[in-house]
C-alpha positions in Angstrom: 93.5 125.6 26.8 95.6 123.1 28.5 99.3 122.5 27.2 100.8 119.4 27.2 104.9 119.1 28.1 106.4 116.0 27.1 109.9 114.7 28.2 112.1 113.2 25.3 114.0 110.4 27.1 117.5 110.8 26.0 120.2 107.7 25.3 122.9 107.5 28.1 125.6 109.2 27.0 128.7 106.1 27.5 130.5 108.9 29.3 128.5 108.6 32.0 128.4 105.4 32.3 130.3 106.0 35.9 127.3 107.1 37.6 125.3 103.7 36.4 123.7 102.1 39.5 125.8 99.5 41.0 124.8 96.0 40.4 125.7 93.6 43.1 128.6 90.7 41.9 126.8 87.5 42.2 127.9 85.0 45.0 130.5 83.1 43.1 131.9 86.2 42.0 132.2 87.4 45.8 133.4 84.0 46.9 136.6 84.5 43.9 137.2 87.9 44.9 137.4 86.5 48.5 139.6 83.8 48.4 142.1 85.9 45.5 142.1 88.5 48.8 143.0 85.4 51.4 146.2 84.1 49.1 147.3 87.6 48.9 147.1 88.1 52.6 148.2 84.6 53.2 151.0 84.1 51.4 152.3 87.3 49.7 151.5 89.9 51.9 154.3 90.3 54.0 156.1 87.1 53.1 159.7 88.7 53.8 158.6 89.6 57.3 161.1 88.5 59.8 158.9 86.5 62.2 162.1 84.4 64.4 160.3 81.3 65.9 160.1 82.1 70.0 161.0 80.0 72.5 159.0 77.7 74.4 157.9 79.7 77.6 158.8 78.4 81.5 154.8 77.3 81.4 155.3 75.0 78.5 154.8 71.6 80.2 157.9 69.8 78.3 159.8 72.7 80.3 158.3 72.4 83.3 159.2 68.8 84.1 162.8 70.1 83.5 164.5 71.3 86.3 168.1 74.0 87.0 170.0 74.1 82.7 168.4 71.1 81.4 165.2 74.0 81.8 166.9 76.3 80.1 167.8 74.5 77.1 164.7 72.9 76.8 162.7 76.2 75.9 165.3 75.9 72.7 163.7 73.0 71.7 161.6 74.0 68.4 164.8 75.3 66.8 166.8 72.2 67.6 163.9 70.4 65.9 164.4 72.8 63.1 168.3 72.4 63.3 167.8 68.4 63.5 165.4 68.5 60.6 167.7 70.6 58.3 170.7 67.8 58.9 167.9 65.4 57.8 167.5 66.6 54.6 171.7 67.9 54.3 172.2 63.9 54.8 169.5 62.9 52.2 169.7 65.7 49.3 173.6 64.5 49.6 173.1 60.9 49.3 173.3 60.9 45.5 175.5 58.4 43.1 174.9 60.1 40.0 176.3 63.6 40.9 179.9 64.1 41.8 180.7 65.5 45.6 180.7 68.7 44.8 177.6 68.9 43.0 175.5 66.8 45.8 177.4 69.4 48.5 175.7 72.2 46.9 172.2 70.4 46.2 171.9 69.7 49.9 172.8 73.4 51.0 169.9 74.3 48.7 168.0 71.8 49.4 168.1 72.3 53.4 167.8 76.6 53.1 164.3 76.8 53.1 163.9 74.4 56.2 166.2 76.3 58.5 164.4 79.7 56.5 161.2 78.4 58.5 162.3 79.3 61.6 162.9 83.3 60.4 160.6 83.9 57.6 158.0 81.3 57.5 156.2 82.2 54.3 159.2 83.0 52.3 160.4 79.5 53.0 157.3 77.9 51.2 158.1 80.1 48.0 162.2 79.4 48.2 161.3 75.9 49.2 159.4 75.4 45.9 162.1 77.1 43.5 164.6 74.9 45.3 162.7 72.1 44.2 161.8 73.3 40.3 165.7 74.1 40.3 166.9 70.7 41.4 164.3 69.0 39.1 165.9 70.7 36.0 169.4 70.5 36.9 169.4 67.0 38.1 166.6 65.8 35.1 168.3 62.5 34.9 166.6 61.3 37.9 163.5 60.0 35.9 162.4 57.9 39.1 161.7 61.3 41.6 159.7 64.1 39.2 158.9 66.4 39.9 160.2 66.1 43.8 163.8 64.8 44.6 164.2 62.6 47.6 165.7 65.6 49.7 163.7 68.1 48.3 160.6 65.7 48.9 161.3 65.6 52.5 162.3 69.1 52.8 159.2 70.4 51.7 156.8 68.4 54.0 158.9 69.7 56.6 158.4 73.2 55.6 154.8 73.1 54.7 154.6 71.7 58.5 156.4 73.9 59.9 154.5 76.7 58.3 151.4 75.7 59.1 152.3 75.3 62.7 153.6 79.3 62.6 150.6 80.5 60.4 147.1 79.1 60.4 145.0 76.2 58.8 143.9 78.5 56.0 147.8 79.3 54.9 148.3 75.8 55.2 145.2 75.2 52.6 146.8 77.7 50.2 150.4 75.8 50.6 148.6 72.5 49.5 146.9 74.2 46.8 150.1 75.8 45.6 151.7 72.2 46.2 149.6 70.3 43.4 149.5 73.4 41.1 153.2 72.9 40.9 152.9 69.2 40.7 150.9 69.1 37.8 152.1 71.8 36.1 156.0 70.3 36.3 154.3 67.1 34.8 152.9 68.3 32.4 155.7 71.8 31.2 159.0 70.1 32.3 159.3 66.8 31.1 160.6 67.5 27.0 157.9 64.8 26.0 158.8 62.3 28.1 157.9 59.9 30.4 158.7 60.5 34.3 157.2 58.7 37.2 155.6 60.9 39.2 155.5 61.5 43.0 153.5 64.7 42.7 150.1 62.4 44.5 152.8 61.0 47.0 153.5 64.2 47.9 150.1 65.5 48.2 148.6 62.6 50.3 151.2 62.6 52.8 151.5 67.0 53.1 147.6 66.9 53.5 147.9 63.9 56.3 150.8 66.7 58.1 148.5 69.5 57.6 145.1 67.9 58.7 146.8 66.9 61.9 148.8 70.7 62.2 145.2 72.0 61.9 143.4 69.7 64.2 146.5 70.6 66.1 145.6 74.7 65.7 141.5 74.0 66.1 142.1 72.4 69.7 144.8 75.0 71.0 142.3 77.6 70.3 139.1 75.7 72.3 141.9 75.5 75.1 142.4 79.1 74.8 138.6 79.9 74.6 137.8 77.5 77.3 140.1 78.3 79.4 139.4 82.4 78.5 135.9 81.7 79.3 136.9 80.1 82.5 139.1 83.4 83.4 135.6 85.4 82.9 133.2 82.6 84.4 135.4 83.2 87.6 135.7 86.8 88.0 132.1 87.2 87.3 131.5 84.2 90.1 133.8 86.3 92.1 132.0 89.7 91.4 128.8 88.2 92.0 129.9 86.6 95.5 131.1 89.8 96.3 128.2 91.8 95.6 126.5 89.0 97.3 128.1 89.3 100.6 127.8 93.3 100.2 124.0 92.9 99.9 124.2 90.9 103.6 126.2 92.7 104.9 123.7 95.4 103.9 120.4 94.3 105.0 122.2 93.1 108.3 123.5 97.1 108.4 120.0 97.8 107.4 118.0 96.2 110.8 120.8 97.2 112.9 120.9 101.3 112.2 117.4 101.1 111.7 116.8 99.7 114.9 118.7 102.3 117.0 117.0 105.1 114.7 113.8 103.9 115.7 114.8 104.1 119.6 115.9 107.6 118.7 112.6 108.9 117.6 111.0 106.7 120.1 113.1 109.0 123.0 113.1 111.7 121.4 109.2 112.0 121.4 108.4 110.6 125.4 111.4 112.6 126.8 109.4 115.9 126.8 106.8 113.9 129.6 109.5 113.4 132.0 110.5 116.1 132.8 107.5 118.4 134.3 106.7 122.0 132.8 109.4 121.9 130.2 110.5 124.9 128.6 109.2 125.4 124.6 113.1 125.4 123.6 113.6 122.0 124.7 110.0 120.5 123.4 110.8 122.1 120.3 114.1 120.2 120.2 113.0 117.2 121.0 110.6 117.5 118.3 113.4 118.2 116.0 115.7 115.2 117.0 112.4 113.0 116.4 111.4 114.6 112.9 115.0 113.9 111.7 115.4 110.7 113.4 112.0 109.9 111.4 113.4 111.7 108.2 116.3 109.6 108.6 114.9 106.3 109.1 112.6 106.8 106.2 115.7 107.5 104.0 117.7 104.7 105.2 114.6 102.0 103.9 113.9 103.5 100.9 117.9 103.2 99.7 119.0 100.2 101.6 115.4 98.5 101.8 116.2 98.0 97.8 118.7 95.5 98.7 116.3 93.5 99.9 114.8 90.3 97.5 111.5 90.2 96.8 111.1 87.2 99.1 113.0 88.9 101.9 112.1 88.5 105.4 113.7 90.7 107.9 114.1 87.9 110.8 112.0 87.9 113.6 115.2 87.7 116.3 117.3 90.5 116.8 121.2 90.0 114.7 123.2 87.7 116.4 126.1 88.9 118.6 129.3 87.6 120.5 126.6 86.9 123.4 125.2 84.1 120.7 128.6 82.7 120.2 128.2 79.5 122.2 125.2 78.5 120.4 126.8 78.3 117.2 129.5 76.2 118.6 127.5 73.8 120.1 125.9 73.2 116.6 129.2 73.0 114.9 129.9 70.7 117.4 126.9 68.5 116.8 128.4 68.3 113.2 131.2 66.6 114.8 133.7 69.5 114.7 135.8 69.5 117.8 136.0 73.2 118.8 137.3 75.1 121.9 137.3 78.7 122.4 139.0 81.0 124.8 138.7 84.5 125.5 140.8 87.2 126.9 140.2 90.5 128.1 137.9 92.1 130.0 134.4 91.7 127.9 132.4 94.2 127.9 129.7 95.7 125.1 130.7 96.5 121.6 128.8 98.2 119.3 126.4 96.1 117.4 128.2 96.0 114.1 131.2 95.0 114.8 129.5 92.2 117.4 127.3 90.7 114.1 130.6 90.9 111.9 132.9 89.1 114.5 130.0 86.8 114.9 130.0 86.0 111.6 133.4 85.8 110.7 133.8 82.9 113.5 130.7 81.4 111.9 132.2 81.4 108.3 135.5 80.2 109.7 134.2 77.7 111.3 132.1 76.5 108.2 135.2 76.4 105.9 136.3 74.1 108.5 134.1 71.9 108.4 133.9 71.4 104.5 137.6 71.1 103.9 139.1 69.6 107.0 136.8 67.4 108.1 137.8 65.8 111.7 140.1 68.5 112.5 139.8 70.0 115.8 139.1 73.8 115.5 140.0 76.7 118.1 138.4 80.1 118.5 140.3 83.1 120.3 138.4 86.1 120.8 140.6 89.0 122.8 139.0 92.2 124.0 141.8 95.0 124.1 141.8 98.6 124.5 141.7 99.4 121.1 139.5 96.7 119.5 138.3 93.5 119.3 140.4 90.5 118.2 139.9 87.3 116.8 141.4 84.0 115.9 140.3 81.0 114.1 142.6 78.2 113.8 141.6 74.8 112.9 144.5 71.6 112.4 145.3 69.6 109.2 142.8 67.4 108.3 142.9 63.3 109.6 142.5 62.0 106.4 143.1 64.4 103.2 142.9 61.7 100.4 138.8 61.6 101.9 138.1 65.0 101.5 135.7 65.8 98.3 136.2 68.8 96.7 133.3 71.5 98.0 130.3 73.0 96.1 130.4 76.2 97.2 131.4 79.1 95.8 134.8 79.1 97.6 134.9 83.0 98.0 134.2 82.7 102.2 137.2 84.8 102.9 136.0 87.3 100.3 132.8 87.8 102.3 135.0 87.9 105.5 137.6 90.6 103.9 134.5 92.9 103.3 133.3 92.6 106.7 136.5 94.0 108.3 137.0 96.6 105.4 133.8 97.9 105.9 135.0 98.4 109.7 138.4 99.3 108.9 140.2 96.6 110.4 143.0 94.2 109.8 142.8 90.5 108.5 145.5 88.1 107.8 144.5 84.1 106.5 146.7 81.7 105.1 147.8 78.2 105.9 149.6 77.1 109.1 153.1 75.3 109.5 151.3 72.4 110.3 149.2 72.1 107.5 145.9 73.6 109.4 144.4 77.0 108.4 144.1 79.9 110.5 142.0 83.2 110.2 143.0 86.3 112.2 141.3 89.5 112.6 141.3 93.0 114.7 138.6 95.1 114.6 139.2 98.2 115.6 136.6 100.4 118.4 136.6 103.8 119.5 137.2 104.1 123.2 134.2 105.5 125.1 134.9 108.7 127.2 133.3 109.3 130.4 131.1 112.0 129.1 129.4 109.6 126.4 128.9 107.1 128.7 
């Protein structure tokens, strides 16, 4: 016998009506709730916040074609234009026959409060600016001609909602417009006692909405600047980083065939040595050996991590690295590029080790490159000085013939970067900079362990 169970399905109890499954607001809903939650944030949230209006910074370029106080005064420039604005509107909201002097005193302090407001609490000059204008409207109603705007009031308020929307952002300055013909009509239509009143309310509205369409085409292209030029700042470090690793990766695979060329002699000694000498002794074969396995081990090691620096299209040169010994040939190219270049060395010369040779060599060879792309018919001089402790160097190269001729270079212009590496990697000393005479000069020490007797 089988028995059946069946489930009575009760009424929600309204109680519960808490625990219903959300249902999603529909889009215009959203969009309400949205732009309720901007006017809030916009224009009441914080709209006694005392924001004072900064100067203009020593960057500015109105400041920076001043020069000694007029420089200083000139960063104090928005709130003069504040100041002059506020006598503006003191010398219009004044300017009345029909009120006695008194009356048109106090008018234009009211009248000018929420323009010189702007430059401490921007938002809570809008709202004072438009109960200054509702209370002039009513107390002065005989002036049929300017409803719901007086003349000073009129101007004062384009100057706030300017001002404003210069301090805040084009969506505040959307909601101040909005605001601005809510007002308008709704003085038309709630403050005239039935009768009739010219109106200035579309006036107002086309010329604020000219002010603010040009404040925020004003704010759209500041903020491109500031992106573009933000980009920029990141387009050149990473150019920078990039050249850098670059020149690292060179200076690398140079490091590479140099170490693993002496390596290589190593084990190459290493294993015939035990065949010069006749009956040698186990110990010594059994050194050897070891110097050879480690000098294998070693040179295994040092291609499988620095070999990685190598491109896929890399070809380790045929030649050996160039060295000082190389240098002349370099300068008679540059000088078949028509660079005028003398060199002069000092000291007694004698064998360095093979890095610092290949950097020296190429730190003449990229000094005398950057000559040659930005002072073009200059004559160039090369100073290399072998002294006890090192090896020094000296690129100088004289002001170009003809600057207004010179077109601005493709490369990378991080040269020096590449050159700073070199001697940091050797721990050496570089100074480069511009000459007295308007040349460019390069100067370098690398340092070199003095060979004792014994290691000779």
């Amino acid at each position: 016998m089988t028995e059946t169970t069946q489930t009575q399905r009760l009424s929600p109890d309204p109680a519960d009506s808490a625990y219903e499954p959300y249902k999603p607001r529909s889009p215009e809903a959203r969009a309400a709730a949205d732009a309720l939650r901007g006017l809030r944030q916009d224009l009441f949230k914080g709209a006694f916040a005392y924001r004072p209006l900064p100067r203009l910074g020593p960057q500015s370029p109105f400041v920076r074609r001043r020069s000694g106080r007029l420089r200083e005064y000139a960063m104090w420039t928005p709130h003069a234009l504040i100041i002059a604005a506020g006598a503006l509107v003191l010398l219009i909201a004044t300017n009345n026959d029909n009120s006695g002097a008194g009356v048109n005193v106090i008018l234009g302090l009211f009248t000018m409060a929420p323009v010189v407001l702007t430059a401490m609490r921007p938002v809570a000059a809008f709202w004072l600016s438009m109960a200054v204008s509702l209370f002039a409207a009513v107390w002065t109603g005989g002036w049929n001609d300017d409803w719901p705007w007086l003349p000073g009031n009129f101007v004062a308020h384009l100057v706030v909602l300017t001002v404003v929307a210069i301090r805040t952002r084009p969506r505040t300055a959307a909601w101040m417009w909005l605001l601005t013909a809510v007002y308008g009509a709704a003085s038309e239509s709630l403050f005239r006692g039935g009768r009739y009143m010219p109106s200035n309310t579309m006036e107002m509205l086309f010329l604020s909405a000219l002010a603010l369409l040009a404040v925020t085409i004003w704010h759209i292209r500041r903020e491109a600047r500031q992106e573009v030029s933000a980009q920029q700042t990141v387009t050149a470090h990473e150019r920078s980083r990039r050249t850098l690793l670059e020149e690292r990766t060179t200076i690398a695979r140079e490091l590479h065939d140099v170490v693993a060329h002496h390596m290589s002699v190593v084990a190459i000694q290493a294993e015939a040595a035990p065949y010069r000498v006749q009956n040698p002794p186990p110990e010594l074969e059994k050194a050897f050996a070891t110097i050879r396995e480690n000098a294998v081990a070693a040179l295994t090691e040092l291609r499988r991590v620095l070999g990685v620096v190598r491109a896929e299209d890399y070809e380790a040169p045929d030649a050996p690295q160039p060295t000082l010994a190389d240098l002349d040939g370099l300068l008679a190219n540059v000088r078949e590029a028509g660079l005028v270049v003398d060199k002069v060395v000092t000291g007694a010369v004698r064998e360095l080790p093979q890095g610092v040779e290949l950097s020296a060599y190429r730190i003449v060879q990229e000094a005398l490159s950057n000559t040659l792309r930005h002072a073009p018919g200059a004559a160039a001089r090369v100073e290399i000085g072998y002294v006890l402790g090192g090896l020094g160097l000296r690129v100088v190269n004289g002001p170009p013939p003809e600057p207004s001729l010179i077109k601005p270079s493709p490369g990378a212009g991080h040269g020096i970067t590449g050159m700073r590496e070199r001697v940091s990697m050797l721990s050496g000393e570089m100074t480069a900079g511009r000459t007295d005479e308007g040349g460019y000069e390069v100067t370098v020490f690398l340092p070199v362990a003095p060979v004792s007797e014994g290691d000779a």
